[in-house]
PDB file of C-alpha atoms in Angstrom:
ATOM      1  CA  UNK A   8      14.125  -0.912 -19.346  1.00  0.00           C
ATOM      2  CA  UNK A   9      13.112   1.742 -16.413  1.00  0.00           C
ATOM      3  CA  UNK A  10       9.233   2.012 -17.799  1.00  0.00           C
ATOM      4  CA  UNK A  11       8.825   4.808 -14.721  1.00  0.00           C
ATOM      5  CA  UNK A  12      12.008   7.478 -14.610  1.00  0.00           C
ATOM      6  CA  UNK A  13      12.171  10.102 -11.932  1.00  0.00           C
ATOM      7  CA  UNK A  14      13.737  13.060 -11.157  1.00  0.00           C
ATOM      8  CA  UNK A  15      16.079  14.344  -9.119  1.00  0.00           C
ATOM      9  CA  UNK A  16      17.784  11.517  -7.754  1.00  0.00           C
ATOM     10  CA  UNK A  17      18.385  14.163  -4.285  1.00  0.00           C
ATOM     11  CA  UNK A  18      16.682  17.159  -3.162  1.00  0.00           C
ATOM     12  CA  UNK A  19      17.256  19.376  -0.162  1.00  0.00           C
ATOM     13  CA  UNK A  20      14.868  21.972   0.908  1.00  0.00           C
ATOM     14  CA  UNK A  21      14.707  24.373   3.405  1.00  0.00           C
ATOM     15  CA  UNK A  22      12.042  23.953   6.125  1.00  0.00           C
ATOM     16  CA  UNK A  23       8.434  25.966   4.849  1.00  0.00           C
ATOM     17  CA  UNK A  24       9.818  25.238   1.058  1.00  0.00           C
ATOM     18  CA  UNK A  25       8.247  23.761  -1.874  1.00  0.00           C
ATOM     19  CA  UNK A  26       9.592  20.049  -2.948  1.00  0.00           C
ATOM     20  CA  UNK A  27       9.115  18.820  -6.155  1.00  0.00           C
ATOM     21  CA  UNK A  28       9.637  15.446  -7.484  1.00  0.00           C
ATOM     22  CA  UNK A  29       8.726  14.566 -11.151  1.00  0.00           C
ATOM     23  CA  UNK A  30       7.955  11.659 -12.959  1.00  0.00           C
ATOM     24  CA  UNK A  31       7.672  10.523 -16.511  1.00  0.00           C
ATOM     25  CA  UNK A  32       6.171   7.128 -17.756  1.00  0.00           C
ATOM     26  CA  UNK A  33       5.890   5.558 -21.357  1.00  0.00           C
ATOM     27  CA  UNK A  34       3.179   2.674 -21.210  1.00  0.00           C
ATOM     28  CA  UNK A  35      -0.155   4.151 -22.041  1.00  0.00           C
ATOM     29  CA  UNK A  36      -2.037   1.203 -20.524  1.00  0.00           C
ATOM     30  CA  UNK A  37      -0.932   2.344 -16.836  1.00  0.00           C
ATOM     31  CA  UNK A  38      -3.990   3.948 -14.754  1.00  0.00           C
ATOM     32  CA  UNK A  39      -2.739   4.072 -11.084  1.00  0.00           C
ATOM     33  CA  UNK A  40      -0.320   6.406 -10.333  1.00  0.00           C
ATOM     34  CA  UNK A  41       0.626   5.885  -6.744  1.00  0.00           C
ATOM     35  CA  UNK A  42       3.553   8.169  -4.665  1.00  0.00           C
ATOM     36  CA  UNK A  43       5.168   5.894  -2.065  1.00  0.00           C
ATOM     37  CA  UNK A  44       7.637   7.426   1.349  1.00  0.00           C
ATOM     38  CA  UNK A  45       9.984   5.252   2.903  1.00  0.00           C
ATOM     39  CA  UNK A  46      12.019   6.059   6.054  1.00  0.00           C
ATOM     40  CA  UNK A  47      15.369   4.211   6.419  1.00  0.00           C
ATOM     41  CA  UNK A  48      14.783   0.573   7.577  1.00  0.00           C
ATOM     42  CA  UNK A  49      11.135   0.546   6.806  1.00  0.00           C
ATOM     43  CA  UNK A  50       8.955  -0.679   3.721  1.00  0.00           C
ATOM     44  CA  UNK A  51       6.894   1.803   1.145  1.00  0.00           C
ATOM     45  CA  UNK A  52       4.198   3.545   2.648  1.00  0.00           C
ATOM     46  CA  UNK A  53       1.664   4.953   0.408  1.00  0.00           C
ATOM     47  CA  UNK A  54       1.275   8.884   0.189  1.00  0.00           C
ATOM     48  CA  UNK A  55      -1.077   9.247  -2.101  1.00  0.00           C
ATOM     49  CA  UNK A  56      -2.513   8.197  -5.674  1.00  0.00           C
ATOM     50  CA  UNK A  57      -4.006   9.780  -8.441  1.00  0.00           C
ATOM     51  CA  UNK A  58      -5.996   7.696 -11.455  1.00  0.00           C
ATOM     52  CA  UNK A  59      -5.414   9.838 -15.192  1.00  0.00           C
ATOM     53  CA  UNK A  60      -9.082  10.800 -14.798  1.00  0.00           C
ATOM     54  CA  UNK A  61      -8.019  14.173 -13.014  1.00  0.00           C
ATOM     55  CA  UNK A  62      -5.248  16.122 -13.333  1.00  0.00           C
ATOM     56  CA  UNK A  63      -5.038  16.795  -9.596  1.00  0.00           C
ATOM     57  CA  UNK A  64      -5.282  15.508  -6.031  1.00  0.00           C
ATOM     58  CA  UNK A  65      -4.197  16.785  -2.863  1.00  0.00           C
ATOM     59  CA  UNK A  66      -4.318  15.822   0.298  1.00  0.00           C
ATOM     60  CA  UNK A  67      -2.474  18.362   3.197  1.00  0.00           C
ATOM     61  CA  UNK A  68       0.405  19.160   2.087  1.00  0.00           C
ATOM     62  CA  UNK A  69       0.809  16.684  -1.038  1.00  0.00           C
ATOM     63  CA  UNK A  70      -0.507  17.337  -3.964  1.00  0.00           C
ATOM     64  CA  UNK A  71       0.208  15.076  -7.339  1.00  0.00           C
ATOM     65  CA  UNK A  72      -0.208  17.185 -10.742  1.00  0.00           C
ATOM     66  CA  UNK A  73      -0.897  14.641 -13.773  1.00  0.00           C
ATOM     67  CA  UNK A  74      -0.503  15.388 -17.326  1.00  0.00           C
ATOM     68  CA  UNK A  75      -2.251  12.686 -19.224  1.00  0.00           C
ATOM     69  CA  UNK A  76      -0.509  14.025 -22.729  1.00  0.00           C
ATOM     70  CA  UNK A  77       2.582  14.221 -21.805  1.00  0.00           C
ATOM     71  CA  UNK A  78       2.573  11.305 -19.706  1.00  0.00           C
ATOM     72  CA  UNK A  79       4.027  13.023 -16.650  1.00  0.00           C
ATOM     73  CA  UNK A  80       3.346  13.299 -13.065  1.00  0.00           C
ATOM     74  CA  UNK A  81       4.595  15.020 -10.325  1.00  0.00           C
ATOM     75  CA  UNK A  82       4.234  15.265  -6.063  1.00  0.00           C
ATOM     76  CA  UNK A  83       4.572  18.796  -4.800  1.00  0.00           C
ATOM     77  CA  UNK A  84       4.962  19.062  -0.659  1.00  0.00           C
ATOM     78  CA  UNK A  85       4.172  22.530   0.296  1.00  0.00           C
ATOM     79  CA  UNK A  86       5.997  24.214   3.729  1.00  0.00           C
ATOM     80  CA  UNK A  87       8.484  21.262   3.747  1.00  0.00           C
ATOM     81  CA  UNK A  88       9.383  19.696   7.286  1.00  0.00           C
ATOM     82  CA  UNK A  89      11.988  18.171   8.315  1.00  0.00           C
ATOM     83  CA  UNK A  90      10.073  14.916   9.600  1.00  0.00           C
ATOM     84  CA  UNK A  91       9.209  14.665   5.462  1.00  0.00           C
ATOM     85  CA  UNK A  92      13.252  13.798   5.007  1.00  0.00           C
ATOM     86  CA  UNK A  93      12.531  10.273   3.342  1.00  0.00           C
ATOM     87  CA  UNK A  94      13.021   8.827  -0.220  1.00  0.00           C
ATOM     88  CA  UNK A  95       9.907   9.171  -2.538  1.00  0.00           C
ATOM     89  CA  UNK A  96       9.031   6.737  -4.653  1.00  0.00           C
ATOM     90  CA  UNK A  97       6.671   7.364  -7.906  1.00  0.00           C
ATOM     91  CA  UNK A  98       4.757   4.131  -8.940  1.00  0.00           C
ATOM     92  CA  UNK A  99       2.582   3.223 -11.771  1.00  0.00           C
ATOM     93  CA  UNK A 100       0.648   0.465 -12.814  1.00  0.00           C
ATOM     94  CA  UNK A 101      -2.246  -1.373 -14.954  1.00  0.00           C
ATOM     95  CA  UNK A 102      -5.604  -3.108 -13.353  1.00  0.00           C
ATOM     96  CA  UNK A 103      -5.325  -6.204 -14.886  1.00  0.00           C
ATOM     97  CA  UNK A 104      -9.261  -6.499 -14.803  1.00  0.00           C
ATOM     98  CA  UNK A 105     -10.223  -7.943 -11.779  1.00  0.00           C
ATOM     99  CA  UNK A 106      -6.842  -7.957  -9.913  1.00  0.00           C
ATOM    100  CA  UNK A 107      -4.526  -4.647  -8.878  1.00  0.00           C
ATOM    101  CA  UNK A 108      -1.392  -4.954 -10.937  1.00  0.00           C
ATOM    102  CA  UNK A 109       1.954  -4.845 -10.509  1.00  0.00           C
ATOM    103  CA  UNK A 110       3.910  -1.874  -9.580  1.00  0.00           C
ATOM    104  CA  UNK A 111       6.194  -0.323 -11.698  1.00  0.00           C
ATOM    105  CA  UNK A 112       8.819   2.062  -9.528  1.00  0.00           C
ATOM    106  CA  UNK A 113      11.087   5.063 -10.105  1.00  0.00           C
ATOM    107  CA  UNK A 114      14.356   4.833  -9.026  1.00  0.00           C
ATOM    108  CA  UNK A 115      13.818   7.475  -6.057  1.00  0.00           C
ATOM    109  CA  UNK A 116      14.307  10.769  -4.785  1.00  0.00           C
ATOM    110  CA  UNK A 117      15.972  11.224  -1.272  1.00  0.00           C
ATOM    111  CA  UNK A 118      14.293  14.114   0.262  1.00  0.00           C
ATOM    112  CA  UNK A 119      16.171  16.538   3.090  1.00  0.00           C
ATOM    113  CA  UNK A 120      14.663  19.146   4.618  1.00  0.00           C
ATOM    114  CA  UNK A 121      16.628  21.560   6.599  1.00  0.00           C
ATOM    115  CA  UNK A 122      15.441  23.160   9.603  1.00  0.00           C
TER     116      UNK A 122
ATOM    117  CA  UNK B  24      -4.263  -3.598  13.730  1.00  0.00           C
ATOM    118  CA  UNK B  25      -1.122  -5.666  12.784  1.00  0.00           C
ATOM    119  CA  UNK B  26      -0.189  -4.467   9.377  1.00  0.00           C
ATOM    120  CA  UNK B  27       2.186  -6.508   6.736  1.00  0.00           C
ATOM    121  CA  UNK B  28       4.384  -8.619   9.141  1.00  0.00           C
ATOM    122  CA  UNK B  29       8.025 -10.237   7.144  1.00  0.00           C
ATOM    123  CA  UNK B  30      10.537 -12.601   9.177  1.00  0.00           C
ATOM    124  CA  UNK B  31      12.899 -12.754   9.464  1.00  0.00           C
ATOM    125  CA  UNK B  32      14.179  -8.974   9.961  1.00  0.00           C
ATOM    126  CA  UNK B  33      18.015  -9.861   8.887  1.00  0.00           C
ATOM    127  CA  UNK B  34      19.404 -12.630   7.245  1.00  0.00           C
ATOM    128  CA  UNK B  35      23.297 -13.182   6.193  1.00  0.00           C
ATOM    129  CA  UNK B  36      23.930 -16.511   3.836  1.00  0.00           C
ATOM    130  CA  UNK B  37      26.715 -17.820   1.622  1.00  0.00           C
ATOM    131  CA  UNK B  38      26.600 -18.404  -1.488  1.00  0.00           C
ATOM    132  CA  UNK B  39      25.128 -21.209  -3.149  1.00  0.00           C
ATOM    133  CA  UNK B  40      23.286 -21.480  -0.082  1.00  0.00           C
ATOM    134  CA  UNK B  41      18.933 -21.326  -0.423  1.00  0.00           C
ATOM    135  CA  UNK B  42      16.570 -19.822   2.071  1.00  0.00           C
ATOM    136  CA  UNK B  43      13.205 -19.061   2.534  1.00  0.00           C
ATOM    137  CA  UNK B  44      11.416 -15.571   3.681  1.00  0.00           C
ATOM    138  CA  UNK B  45       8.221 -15.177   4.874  1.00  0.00           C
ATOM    139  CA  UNK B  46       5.606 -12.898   4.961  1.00  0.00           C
ATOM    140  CA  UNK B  47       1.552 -12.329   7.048  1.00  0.00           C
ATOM    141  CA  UNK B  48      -0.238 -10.179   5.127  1.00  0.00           C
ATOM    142  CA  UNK B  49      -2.601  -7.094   6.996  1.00  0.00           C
ATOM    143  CA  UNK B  50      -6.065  -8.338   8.049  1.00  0.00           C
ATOM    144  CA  UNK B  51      -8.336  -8.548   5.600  1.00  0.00           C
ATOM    145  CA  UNK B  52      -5.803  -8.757   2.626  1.00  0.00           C
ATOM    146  CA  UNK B  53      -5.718 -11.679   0.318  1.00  0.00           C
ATOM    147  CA  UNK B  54      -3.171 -11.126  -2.104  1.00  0.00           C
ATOM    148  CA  UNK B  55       0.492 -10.795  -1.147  1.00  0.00           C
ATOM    149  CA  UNK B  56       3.465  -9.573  -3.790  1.00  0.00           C
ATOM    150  CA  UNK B  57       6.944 -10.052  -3.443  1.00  0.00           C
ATOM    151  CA  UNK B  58       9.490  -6.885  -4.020  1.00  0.00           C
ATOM    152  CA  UNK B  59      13.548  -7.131  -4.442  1.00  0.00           C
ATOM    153  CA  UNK B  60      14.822  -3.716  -3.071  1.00  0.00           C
ATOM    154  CA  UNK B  61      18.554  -3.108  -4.491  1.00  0.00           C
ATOM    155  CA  UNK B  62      20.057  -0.034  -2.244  1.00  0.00           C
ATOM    156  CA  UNK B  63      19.901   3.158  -3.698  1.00  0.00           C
ATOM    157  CA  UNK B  64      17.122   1.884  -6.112  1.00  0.00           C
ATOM    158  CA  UNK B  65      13.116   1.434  -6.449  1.00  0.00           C
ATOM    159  CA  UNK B  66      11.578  -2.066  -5.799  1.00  0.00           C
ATOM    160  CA  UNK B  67      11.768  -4.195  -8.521  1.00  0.00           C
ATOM    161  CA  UNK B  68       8.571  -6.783  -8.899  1.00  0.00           C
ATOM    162  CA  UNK B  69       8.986 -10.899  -8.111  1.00  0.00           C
ATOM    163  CA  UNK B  70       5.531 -12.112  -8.247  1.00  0.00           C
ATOM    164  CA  UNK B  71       1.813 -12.073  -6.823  1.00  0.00           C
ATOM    165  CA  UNK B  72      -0.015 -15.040  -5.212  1.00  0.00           C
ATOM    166  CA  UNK B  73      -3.605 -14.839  -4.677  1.00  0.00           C
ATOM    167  CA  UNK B  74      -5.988 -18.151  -3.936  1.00  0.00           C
ATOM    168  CA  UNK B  75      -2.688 -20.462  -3.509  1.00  0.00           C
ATOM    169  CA  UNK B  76      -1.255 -19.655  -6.881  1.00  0.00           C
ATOM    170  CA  UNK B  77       1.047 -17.745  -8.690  1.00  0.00           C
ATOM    171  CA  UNK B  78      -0.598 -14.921 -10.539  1.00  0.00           C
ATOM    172  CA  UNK B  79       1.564 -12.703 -11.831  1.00  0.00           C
ATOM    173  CA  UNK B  80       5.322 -12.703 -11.964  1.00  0.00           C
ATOM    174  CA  UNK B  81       8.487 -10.070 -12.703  1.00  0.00           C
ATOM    175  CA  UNK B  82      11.766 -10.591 -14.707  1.00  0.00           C
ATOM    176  CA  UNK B  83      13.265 -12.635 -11.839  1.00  0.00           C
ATOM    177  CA  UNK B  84      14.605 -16.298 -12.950  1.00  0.00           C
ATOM    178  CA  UNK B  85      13.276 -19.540 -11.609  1.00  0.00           C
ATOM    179  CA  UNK B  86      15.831 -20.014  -8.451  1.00  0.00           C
ATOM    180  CA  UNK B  87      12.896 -17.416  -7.275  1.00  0.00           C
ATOM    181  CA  UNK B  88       9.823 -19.544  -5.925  1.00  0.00           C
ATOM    182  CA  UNK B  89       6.867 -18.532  -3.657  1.00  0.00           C
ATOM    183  CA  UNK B  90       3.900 -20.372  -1.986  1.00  0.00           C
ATOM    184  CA  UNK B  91       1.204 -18.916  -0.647  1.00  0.00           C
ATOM    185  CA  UNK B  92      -1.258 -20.995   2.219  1.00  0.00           C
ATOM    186  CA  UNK B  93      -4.755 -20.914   3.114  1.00  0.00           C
ATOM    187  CA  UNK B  94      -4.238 -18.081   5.635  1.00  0.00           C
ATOM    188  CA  UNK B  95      -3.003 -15.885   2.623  1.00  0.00           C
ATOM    189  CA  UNK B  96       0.350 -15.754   4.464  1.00  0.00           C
ATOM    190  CA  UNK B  97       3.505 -16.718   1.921  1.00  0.00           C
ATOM    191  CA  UNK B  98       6.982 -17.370   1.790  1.00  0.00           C
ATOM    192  CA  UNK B  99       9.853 -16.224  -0.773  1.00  0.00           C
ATOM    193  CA  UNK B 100      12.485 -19.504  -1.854  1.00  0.00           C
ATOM    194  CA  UNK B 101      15.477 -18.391  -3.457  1.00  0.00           C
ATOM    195  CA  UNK B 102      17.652 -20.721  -4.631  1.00  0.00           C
ATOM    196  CA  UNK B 103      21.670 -21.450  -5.325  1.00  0.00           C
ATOM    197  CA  UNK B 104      22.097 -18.005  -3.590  1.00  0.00           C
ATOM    198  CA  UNK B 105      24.096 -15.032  -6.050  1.00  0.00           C
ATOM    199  CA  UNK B 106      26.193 -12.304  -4.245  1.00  0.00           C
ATOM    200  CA  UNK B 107      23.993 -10.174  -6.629  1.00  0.00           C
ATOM    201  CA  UNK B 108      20.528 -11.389  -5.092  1.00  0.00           C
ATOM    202  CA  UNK B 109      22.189  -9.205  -1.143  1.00  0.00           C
ATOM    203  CA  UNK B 110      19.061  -6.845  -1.386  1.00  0.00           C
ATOM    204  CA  UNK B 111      15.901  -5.707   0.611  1.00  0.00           C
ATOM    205  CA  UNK B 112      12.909  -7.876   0.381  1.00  0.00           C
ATOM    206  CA  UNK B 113       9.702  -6.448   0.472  1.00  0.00           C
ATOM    207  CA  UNK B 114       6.313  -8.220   0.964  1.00  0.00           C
ATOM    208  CA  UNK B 115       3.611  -6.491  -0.003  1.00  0.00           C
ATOM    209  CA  UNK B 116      -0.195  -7.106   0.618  1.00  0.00           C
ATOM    210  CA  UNK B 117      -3.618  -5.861  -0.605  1.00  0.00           C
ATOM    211  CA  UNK B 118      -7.400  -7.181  -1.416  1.00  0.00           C
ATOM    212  CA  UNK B 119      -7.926  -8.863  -4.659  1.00  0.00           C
ATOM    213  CA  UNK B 120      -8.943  -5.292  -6.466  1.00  0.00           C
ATOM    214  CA  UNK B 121      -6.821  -3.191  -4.376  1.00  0.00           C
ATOM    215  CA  UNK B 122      -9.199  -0.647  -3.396  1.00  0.00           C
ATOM    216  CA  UNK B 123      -6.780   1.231  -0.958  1.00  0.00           C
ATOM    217  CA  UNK B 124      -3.786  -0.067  -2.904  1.00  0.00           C
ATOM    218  CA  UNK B 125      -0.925  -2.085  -1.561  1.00  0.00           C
ATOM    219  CA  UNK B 126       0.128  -2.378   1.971  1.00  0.00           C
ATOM    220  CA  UNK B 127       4.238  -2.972   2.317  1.00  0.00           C
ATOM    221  CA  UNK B 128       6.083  -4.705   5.267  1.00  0.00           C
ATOM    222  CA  UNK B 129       9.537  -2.911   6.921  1.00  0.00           C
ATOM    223  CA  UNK B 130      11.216  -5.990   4.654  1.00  0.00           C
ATOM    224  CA  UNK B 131      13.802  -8.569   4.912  1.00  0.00           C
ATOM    225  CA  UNK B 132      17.406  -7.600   4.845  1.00  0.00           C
ATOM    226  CA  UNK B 133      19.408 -10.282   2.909  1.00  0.00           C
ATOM    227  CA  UNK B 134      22.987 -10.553   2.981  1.00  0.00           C
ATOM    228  CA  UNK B 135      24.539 -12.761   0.879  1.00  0.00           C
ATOM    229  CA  UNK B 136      28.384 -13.163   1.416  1.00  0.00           C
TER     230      UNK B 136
END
């Protein structure tokens, strides 16, 4: 059971564009909302994160938009680059009290940009 | 500042076979989780150690075993190796609360033939 589901699965963008990647979750429980970019042959790097207390962050050129009611999320990269060509990653997850809990991924976007 | 180190980089084993992948967290991180990458798909939870133990683990059956030692620093046993379990293994560290979240390693490439 995919408890995080993103879309698109592929996205190309010219360069100075607009990407948009959504993301729709189930479990109420999850508070951490993290966005994670990964180049080929490297791990998850975290973009940026958003808690459901606000419905937007943004640092640079990302910006996640979070809808608390309709349990949605989404990362927005304004004037595109080529160097942003990665997979995303949405993420979401529960504190477990005293301990950061597990992550629960989407199954990916791969990002191109075209110059 | 070293960040999330894994060894070894690339790995090919038969089946049946076991092995054992290992992970040194980033400075200052106690807590290290374990992440099965299938290609062309998101990373799918193992388990977290923090303070020696097990703390939390992921649908993954018990041929999947991890030990964590006194430097925080942990290894990944899999057991009676599957053609299925050929995947990207990701070792992931953070402080007990995870203030600045989770810090991920470039992984362990696992062939299994």
């Amino acid at each position: 059971q995919q408890q995080v589901k993103q879309s698109p699965q592929s996205l190309i963008v010219q360069k100075g564009g607009i990407s948009i990647i959504n993301c729709a979750y189930e479990n109420t429980a999850f508070d951490y909302f993290p966005w994670y970019q990964q180049f080929p042959g490297k791990g998850p790097a975290l973009l940026i994160a958003i808690r459901p207390d606000v419905s937007e962050k943004k640092e640079g050129r990302f910006t996640i938009s979070f809808n608390k009611s309709a349990k949605q999320f989404s990362l927005h990269i304004m004037d595109s680059q080529p160097g942003d060509s990665a997979t995303y990653f949405c993420a979401a997850s529960k504190d477990r009290g005293s301990t950061l809990g597990r992550l629960y991924f989407g199954r990916g976007t791969q990002l191109t940009v075209w110059p | 500042d070293a960040g999330v180190t894994q060894s070894p980089t690339h790995l090919i084993k038969t089946r049946g076979q076991q092995v054992t992948l290992r992970c040194s967290p980033k400075s200052g991180h106690d807590t290290v989780s374990w992440y099965q990458q299938a290609l062309g798909q998101g990373p799918q939870f193992i388990f977290q150690y923090y303070e020696e133990e097990e703390r939390q683990r992921g649908n993954f059956p018990d041929r999947f075993s991890g030990h964590q030692f006194p430097n925080y620093s942990s290894e990944l046993n899999v057991n009676a190796l599957l053609l299925g379990d050929s995947a990207l293994y990701l070792c992931a560290s953070s402080t007990r609360q995870g203030a600045y979240g989770y810090t991920f390693g470039s992984g362990t490439r696992l062939t299994v033939v």
